[in-house]
Short mmCIF file of C-alpha atoms and ligand atoms in Angstrom, two decimals:
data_model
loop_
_atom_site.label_atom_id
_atom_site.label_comp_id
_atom_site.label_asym_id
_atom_site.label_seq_id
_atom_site.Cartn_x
_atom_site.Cartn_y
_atom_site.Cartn_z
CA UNK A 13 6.99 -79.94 -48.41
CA UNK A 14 9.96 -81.99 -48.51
CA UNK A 15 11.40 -83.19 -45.41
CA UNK A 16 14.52 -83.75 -43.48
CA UNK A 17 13.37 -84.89 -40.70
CA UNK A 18 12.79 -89.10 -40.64
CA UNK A 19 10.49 -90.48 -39.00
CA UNK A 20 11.75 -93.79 -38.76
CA UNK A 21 8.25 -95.98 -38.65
CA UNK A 22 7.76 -94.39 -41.46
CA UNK A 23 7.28 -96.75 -44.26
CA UNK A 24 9.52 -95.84 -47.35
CA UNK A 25 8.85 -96.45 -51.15
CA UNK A 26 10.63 -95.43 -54.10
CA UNK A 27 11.06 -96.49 -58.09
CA UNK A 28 12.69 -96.14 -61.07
CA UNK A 29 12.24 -96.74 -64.63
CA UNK A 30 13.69 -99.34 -66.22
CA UNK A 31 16.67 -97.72 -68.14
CA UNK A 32 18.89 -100.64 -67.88
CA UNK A 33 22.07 -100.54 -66.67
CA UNK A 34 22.97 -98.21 -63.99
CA UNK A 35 26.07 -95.71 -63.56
CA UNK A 36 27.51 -93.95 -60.76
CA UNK A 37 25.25 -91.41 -61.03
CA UNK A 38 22.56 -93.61 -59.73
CA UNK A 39 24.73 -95.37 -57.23
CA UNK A 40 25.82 -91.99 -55.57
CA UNK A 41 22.72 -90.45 -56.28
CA UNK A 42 19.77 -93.00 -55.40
CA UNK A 43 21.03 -96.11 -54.71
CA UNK A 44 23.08 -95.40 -51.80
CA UNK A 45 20.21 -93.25 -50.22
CA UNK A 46 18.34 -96.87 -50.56
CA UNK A 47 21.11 -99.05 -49.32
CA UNK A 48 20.76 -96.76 -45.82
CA UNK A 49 17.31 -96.49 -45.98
CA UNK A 50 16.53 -100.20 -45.74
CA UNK A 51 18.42 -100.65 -42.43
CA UNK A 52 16.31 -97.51 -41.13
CA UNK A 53 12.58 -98.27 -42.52
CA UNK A 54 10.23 -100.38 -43.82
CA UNK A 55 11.12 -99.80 -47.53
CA UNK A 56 9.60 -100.79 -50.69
CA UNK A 57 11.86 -100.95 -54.12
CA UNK A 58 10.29 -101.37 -57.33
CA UNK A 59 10.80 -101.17 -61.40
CA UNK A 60 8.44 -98.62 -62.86
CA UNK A 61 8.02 -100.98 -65.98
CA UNK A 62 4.64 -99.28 -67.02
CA UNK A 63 5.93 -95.60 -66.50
CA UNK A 64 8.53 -96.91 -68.97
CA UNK A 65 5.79 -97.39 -71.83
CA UNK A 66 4.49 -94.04 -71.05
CA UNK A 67 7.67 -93.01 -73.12
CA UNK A 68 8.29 -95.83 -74.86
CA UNK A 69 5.80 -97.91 -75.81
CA UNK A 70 7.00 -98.42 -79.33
CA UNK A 71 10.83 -100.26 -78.70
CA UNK A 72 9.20 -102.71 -76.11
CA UNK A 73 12.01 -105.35 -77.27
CA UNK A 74 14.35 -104.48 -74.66
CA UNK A 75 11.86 -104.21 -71.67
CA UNK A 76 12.55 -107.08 -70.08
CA UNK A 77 16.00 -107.46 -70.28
CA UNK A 78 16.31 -103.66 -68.98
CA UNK A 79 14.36 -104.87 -65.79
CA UNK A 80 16.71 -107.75 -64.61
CA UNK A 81 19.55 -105.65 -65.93
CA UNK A 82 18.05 -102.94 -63.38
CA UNK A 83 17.76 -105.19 -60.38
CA UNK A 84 20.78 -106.88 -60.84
CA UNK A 85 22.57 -103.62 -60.24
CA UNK A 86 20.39 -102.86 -57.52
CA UNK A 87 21.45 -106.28 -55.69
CA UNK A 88 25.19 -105.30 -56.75
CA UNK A 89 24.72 -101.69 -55.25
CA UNK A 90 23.81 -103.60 -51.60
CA UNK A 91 19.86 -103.58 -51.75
CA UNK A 92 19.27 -106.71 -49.70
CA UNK A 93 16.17 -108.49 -50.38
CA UNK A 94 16.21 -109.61 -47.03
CA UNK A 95 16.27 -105.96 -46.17
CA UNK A 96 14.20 -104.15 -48.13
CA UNK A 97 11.26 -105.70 -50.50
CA UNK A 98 11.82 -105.72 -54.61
CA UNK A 99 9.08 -106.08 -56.72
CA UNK A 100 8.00 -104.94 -60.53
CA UNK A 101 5.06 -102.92 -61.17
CA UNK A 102 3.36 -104.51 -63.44
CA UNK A 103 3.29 -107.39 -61.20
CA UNK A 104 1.04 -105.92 -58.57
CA UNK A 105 -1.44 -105.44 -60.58
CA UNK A 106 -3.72 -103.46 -58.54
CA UNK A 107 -1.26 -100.43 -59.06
CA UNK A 108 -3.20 -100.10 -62.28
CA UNK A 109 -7.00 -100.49 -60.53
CA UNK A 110 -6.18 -97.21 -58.45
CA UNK A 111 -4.75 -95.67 -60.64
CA UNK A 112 -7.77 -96.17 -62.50
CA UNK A 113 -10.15 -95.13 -59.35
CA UNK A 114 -7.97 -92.06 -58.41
CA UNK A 115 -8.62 -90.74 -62.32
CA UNK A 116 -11.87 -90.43 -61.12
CA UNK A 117 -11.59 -87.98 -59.10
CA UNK A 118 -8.58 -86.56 -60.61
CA UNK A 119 -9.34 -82.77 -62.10
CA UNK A 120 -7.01 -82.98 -65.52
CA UNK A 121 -6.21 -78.97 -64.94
CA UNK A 122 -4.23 -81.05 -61.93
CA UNK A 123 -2.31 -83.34 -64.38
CA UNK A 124 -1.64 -80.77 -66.86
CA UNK A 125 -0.01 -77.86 -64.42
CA UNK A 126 2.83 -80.84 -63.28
CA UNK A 127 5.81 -79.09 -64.61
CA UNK A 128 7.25 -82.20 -66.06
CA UNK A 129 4.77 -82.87 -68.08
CA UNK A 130 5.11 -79.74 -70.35
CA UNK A 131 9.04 -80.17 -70.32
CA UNK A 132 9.40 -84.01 -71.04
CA UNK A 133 6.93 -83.23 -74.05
CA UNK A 134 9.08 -80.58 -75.14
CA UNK A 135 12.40 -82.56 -74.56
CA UNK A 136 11.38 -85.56 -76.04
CA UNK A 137 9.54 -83.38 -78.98
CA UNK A 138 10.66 -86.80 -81.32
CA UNK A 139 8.41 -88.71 -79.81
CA UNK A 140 4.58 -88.60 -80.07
CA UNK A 141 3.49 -88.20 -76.19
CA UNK A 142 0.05 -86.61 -76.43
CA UNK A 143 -1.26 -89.62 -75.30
CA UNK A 144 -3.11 -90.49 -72.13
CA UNK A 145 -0.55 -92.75 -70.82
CA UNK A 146 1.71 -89.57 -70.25
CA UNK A 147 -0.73 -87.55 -69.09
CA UNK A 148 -1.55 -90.06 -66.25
CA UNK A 149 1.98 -90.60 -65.87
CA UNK A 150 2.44 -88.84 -62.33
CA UNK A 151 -1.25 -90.19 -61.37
CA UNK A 152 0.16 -93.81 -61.76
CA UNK A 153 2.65 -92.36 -59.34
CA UNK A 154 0.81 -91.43 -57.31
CA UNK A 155 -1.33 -94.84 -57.11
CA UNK A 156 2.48 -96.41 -56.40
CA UNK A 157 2.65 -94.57 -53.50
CA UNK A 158 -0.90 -94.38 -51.90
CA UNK A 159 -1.55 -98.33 -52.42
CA UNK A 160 1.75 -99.14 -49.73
CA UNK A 161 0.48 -95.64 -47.61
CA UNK A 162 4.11 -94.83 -47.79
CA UNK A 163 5.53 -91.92 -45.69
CA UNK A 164 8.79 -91.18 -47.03
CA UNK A 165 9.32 -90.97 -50.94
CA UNK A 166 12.97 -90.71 -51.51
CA UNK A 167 13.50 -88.85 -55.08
CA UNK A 168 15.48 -86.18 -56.38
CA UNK A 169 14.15 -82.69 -57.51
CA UNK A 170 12.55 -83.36 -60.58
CA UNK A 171 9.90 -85.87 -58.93
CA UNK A 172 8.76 -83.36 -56.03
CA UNK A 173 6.59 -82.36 -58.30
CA UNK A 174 4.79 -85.54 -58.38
CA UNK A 175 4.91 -86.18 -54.51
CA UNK A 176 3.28 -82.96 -54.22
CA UNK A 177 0.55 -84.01 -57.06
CA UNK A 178 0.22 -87.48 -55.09
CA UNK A 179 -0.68 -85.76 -51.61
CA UNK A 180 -3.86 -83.44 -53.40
CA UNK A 181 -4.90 -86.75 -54.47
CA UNK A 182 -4.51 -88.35 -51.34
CA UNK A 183 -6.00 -85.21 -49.53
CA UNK A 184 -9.03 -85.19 -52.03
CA UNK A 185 -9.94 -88.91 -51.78
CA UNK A 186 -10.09 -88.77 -47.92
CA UNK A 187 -12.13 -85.34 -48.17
CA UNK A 188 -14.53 -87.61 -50.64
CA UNK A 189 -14.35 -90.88 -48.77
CA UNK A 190 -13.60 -90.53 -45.52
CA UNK A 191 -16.45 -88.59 -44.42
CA UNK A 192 -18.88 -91.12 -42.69
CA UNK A 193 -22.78 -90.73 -40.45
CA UNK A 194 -21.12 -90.64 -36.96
CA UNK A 195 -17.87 -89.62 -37.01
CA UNK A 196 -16.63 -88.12 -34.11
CA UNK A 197 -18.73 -90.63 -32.14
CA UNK A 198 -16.57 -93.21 -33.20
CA UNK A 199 -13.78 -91.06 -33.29
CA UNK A 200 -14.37 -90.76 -29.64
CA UNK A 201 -14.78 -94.33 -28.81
CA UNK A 202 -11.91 -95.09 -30.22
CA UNK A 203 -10.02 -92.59 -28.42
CA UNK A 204 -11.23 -94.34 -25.14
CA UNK A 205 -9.88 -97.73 -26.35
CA UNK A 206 -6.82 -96.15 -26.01
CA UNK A 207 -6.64 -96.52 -22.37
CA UNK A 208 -7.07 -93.31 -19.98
CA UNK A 209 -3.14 -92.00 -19.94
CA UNK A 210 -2.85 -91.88 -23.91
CA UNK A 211 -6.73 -91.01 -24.58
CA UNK A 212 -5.89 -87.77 -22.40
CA UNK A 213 -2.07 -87.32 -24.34
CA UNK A 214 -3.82 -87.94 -27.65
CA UNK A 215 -6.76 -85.20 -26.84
CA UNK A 216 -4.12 -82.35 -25.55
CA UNK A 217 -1.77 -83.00 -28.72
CA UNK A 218 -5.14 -82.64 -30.55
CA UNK A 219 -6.14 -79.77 -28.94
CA UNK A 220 -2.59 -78.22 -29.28
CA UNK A 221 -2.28 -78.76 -33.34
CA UNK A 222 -5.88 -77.62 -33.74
CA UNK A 223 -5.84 -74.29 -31.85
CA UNK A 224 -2.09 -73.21 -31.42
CA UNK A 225 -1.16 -75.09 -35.29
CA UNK A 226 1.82 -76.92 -33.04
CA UNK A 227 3.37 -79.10 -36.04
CA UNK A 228 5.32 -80.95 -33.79
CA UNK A 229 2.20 -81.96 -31.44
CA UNK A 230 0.70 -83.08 -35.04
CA UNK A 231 3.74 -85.62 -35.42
CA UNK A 232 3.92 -86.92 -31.45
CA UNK A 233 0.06 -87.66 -32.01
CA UNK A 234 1.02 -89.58 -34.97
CA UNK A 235 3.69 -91.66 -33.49
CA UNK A 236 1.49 -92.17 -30.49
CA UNK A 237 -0.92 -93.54 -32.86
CA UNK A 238 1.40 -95.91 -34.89
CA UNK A 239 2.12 -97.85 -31.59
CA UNK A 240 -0.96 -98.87 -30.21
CA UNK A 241 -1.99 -102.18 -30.41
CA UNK A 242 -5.29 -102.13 -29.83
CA UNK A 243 -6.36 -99.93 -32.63
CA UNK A 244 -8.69 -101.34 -35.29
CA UNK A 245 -6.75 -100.23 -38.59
CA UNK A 246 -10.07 -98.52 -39.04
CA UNK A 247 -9.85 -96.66 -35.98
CA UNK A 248 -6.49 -95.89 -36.40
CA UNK A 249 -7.87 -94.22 -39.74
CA UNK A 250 -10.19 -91.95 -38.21
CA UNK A 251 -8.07 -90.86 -35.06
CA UNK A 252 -5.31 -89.66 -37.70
CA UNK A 253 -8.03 -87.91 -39.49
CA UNK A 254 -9.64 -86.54 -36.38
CA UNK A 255 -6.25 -84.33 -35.41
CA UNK A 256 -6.91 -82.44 -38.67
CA UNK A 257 -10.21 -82.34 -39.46
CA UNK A 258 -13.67 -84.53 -39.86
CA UNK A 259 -12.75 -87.49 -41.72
CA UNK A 260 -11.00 -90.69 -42.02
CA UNK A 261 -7.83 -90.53 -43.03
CA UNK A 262 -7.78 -93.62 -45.96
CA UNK A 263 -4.40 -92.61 -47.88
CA UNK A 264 -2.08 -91.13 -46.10
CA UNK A 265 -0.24 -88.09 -47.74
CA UNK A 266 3.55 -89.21 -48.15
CA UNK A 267 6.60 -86.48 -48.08
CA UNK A 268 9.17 -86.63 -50.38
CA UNK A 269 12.64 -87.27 -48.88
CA UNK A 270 15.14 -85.31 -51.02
CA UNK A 271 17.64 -87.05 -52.60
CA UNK A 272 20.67 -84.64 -52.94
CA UNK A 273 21.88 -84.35 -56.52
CA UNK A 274 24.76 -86.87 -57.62
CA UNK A 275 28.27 -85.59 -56.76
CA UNK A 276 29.59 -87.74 -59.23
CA UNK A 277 29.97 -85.75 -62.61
CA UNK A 278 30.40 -87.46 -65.84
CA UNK A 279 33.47 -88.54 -67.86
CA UNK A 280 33.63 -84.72 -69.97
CA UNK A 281 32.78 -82.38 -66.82
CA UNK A 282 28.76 -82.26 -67.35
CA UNK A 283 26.36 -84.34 -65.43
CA UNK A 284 26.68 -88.01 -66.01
CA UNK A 285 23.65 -89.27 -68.22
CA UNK A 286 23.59 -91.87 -70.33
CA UNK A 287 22.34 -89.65 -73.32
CA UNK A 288 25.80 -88.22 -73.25
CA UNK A 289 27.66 -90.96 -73.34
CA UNK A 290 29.83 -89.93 -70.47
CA UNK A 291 28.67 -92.99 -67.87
CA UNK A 292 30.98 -95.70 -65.88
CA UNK A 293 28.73 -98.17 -65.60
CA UNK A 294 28.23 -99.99 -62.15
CA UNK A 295 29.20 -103.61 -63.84
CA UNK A 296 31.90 -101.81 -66.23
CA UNK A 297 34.26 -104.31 -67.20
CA UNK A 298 37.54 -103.09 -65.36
CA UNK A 299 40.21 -102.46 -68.18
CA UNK A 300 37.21 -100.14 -69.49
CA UNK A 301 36.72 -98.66 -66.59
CA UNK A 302 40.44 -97.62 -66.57
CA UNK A 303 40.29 -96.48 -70.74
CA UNK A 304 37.24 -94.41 -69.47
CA UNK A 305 39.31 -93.07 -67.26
CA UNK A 306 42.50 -92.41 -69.15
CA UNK A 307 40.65 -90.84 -72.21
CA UNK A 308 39.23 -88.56 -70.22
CA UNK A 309 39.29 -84.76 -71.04
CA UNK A 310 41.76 -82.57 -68.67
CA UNK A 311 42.24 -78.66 -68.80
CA UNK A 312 42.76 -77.58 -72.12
CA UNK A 313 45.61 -75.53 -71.61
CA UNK A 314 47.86 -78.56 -70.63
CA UNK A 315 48.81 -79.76 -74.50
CA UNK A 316 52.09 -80.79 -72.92
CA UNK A 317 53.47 -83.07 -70.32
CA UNK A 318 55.58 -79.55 -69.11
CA UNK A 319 52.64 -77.39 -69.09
CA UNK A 320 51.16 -76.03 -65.51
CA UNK A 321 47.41 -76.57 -65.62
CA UNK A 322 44.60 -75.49 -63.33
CA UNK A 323 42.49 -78.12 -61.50
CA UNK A 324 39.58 -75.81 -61.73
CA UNK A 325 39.10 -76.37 -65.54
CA UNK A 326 39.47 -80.02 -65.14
CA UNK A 327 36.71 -82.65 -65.17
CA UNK A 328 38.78 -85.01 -63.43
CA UNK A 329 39.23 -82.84 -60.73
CA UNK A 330 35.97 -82.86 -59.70
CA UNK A 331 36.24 -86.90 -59.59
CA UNK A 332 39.40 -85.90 -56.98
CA UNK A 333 36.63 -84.22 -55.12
CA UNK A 334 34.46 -87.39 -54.62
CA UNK A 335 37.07 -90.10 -54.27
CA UNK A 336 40.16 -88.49 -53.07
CA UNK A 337 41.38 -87.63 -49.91
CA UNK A 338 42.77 -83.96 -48.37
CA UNK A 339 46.32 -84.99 -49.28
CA UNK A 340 45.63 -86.39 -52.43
CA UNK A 341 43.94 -83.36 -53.50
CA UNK A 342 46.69 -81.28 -52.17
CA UNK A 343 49.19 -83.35 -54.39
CA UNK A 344 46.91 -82.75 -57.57
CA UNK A 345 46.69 -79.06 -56.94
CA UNK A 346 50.25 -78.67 -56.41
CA UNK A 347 51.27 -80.91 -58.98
CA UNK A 348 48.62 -79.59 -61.72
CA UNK A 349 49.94 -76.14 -61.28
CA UNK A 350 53.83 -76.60 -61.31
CA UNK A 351 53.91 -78.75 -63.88
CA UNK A 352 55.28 -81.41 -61.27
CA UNK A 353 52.77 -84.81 -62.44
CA UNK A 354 51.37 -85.93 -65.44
CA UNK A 355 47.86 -85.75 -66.40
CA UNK A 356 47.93 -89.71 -66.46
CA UNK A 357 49.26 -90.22 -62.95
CA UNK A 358 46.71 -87.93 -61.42
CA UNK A 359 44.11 -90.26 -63.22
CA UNK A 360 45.83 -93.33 -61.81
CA UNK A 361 44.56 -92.21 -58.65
CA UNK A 362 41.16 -91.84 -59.52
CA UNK A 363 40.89 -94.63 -61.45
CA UNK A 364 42.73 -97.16 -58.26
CA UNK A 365 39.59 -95.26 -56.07
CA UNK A 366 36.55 -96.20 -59.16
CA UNK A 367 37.72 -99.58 -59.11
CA UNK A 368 38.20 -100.10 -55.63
CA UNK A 369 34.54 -98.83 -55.17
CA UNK A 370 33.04 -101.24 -57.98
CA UNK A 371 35.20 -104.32 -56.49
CA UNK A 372 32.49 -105.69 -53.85
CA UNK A 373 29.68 -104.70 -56.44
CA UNK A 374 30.88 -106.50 -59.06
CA UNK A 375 31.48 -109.73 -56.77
CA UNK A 376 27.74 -109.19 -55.72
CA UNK A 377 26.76 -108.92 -59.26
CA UNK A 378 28.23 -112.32 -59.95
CA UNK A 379 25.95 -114.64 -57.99
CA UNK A 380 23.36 -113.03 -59.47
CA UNK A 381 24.63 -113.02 -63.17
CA UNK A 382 25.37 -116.86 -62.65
CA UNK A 383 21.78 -117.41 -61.27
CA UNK A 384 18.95 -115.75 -63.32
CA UNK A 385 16.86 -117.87 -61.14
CA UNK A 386 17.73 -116.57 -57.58
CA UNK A 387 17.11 -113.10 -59.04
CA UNK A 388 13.43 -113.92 -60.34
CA UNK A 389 12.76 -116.12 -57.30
CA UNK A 390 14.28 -112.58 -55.06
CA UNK A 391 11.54 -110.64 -57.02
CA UNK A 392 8.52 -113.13 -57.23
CA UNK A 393 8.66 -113.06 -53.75
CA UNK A 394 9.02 -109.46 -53.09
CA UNK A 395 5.78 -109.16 -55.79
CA UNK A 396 4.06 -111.38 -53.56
CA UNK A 397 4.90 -109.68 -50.08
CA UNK A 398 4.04 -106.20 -52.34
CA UNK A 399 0.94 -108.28 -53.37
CA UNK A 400 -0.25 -108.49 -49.83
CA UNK A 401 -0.38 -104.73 -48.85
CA UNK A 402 -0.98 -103.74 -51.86
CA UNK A 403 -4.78 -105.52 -51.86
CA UNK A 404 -5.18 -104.62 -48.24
CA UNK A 405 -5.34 -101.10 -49.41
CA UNK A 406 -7.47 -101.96 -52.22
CA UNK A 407 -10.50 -103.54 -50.20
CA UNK A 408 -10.77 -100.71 -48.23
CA UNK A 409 -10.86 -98.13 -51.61
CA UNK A 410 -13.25 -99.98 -53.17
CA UNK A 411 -14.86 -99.98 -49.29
CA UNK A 412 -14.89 -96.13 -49.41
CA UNK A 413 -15.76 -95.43 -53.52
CA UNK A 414 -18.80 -97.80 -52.94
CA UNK A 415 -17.77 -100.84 -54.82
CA UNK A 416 -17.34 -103.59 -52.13
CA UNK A 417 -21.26 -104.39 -52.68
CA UNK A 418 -23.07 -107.20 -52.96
N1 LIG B 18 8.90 -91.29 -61.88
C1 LIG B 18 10.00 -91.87 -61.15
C2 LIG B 18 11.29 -91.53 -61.89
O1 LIG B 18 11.27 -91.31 -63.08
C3 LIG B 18 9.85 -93.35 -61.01
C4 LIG B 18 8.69 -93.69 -60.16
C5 LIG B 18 7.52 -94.27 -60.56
C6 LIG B 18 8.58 -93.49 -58.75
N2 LIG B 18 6.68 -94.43 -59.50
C7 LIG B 18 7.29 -93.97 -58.39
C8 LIG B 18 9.43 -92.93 -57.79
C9 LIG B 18 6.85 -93.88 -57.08
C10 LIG B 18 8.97 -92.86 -56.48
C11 LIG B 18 7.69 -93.33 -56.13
O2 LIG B 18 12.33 -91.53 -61.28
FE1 SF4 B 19 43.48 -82.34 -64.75
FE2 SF4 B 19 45.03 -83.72 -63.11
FE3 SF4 B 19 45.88 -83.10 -65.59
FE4 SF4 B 19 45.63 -81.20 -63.76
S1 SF4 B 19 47.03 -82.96 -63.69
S2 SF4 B 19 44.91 -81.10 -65.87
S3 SF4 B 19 43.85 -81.89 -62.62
S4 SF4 B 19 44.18 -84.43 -65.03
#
């Protein structure tokens, strides 16, 4: 179930493919959502470079460039690295060892059902994606998410799916794994560690999810959980687990946090994609931002200067509904309709608000254009700080699936 409702020690982790450079779309849509985010959580930004192959592993040329293109805009857009932590996938390289361990256990009827799978085959019939790459493509997902134990997932409807495929993985493995001899003995002594007030709140929230299904009791006993310090992170493990059921909770199921869809349409009225050719880039030079702008189509019906028109079959009306204010709007819908501006003055406005908005981007951009360096050095380090959870996680999978013999 998606939720609404933050939890703010939640941490938060979210992606996105390496398609280059960014548009508004993504900056009203995602990025943002991210920019708030990082002043709220713990959050974790990263370039899906491998989901990118699962598409297009044959024009690999551009893959690189794509990524720094992607994070420079992501700087631009206000995603502080001191903020939030940026890494790349493929960097963190044990993304791809639980991946591989979750395919163990993951039932291909599973992978098969996720609606996008189906559809992205079908919509991208021109390329050859029967592969097992794209199969696994929501699995790898999932491993980006359960390696950080992330709460929150921001994305926007078409990856719910995939949140929802990542928690009956997570939910599986800790049915699998987390069952150990002597479980609610230990669950019990480390309820006691907890000190006599919270071992007594902790047991009546308990008892309250498990016979009266009180939700709400389910997340207090969570947050009571997340701030004690003198919980063994394996303890911590089985005292989550212990509200629900008899096992240790190893991988947390996350929720996705629903982006809402981009207001900002695209330059001819439908949704602004860069497979219709109808973007404004986020580092669009600014005398093309304006020819965007001006070229735009308006209501058909206007051929001439003295012709009323109606907003409502307008494209750039809907951009008045984004950037302009009430009386702007009123001066567009009175104007439109008596004839009383011109189709280029009522883009005027819109294109004084586009620029306006891209101004402190594009002077964030710079440093970062100028400096290749800073950027790299910006992600090395958030690789490294990824790095470091990232193998935390992994000791104790390997732990649970019986490899950390010796
Ligand atoms: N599939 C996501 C997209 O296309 C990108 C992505 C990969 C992602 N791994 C993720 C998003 C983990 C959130 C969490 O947008
Ligand atoms: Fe569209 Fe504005 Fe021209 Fe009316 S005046 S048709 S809203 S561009």
């Amino acid at each position: 179930m998606p939720t609404t409702v933050e939890n703010a020690k939640e941490r938060v982790l979210s992606g996105m493919r390496p398609t280059g450079r960014l548009h508004l779309g993504h900056y009203h849509g995602v990025l943002r959502n991210w920019v708030r985010l990082q002043h709220e959580h713990e959050c974790f930004f990263f370039v899906a470079d491998w989901h990118a192959l699962t598409t297009h592993y044959e024009d690999v040329a551009g893959l690189g460039r794509h990524v720094w293109d992607m994070v420079i805009d992501w700087l631009a857009a206000g995603v502080d690295p001191g903020a939030a932590t940026i890494f790349v996938q493929s960097r963190v390289p044990e993304h791809a060892e639980l991946h591989l361990l979750l395919s163990m256990i993951t039932p291909l009827g599973w992978l098969e059902r996720v609606p996008s799978y189906k559809d992205q085959q079908a919509q991208l019939a021109d390329r050859h994606l029967d592969t097992y790459g794209f199969l696994g493509y929501p699995l790898l997902q999932a491993a980006d998410i359960l390696i950080y134990r992330a709460g929150l997932v921001p994305v926007g409807e078409d990856q719910v799916a995939h949140v929802e495929l990542t928690r009956e993985v997570a939910r599986r493995f800790n049915h699998l794994y987390g069952r150990e001899p002597g479980f609610e003995e230990k669950a019990e002594a480390a309820i006691a560690k907890m000190g006599k007030k919270n071992a007594r709140l902790y047991r009546e929230l308990r008892r309250r999810y498990q016979e009266q299904g009180d939700a709400e009791a389910l997340e207090v006993a969570r947050a009571l959980l997340e701030g004690q310090q003198n919980l063994t992170v394996g303890d911590r493990e089985r005292l989550y687990g212990y509200l629900e059921g008899g096992w240790r909770v190893i991988l947390p199921e996350p929720e996705a946090l629903l982006t809402p869809t981009p207001k900002v349409p695209g330059l001819d009225g439908r949704k602004m994609s860069k497979s219709y050719g109808n973007t404004i880039a986020l580092r669009e030079p600014r005398d093309e931002v304006a020819r965007k702008i001006r070229t735009m189509p308006t209501d058909p019906a206007r051929v001439r200067r003295t012709d009323p028109g109606d907003p409502d079959k307008c494209p750039v009306w809907e951009w008045h509904q984004v950037y302009s204010d009430e009386a702007t709007r009123a001066w567009v819908q009175e104007g439109c309709r008596s004839a009383g501006i011109g189709c280029l003055d009522c883009k005027r406005r819109i294109i004084d608000a586009v620029l306006a908005e891209l101004e402190p981007l594009a002077a964030r951009a710079r440093q970062y254009e100028e400096d290749p360096d800073l950027v790299r050095a910006i992600v090395a380090e958030g690789c490294e700080k990824a790095r470091e959870v990232a193998r935390e996680t992994m000791q104790e999978v390997r732990q649970a699936m019986g490899l950390a013999y010796r």
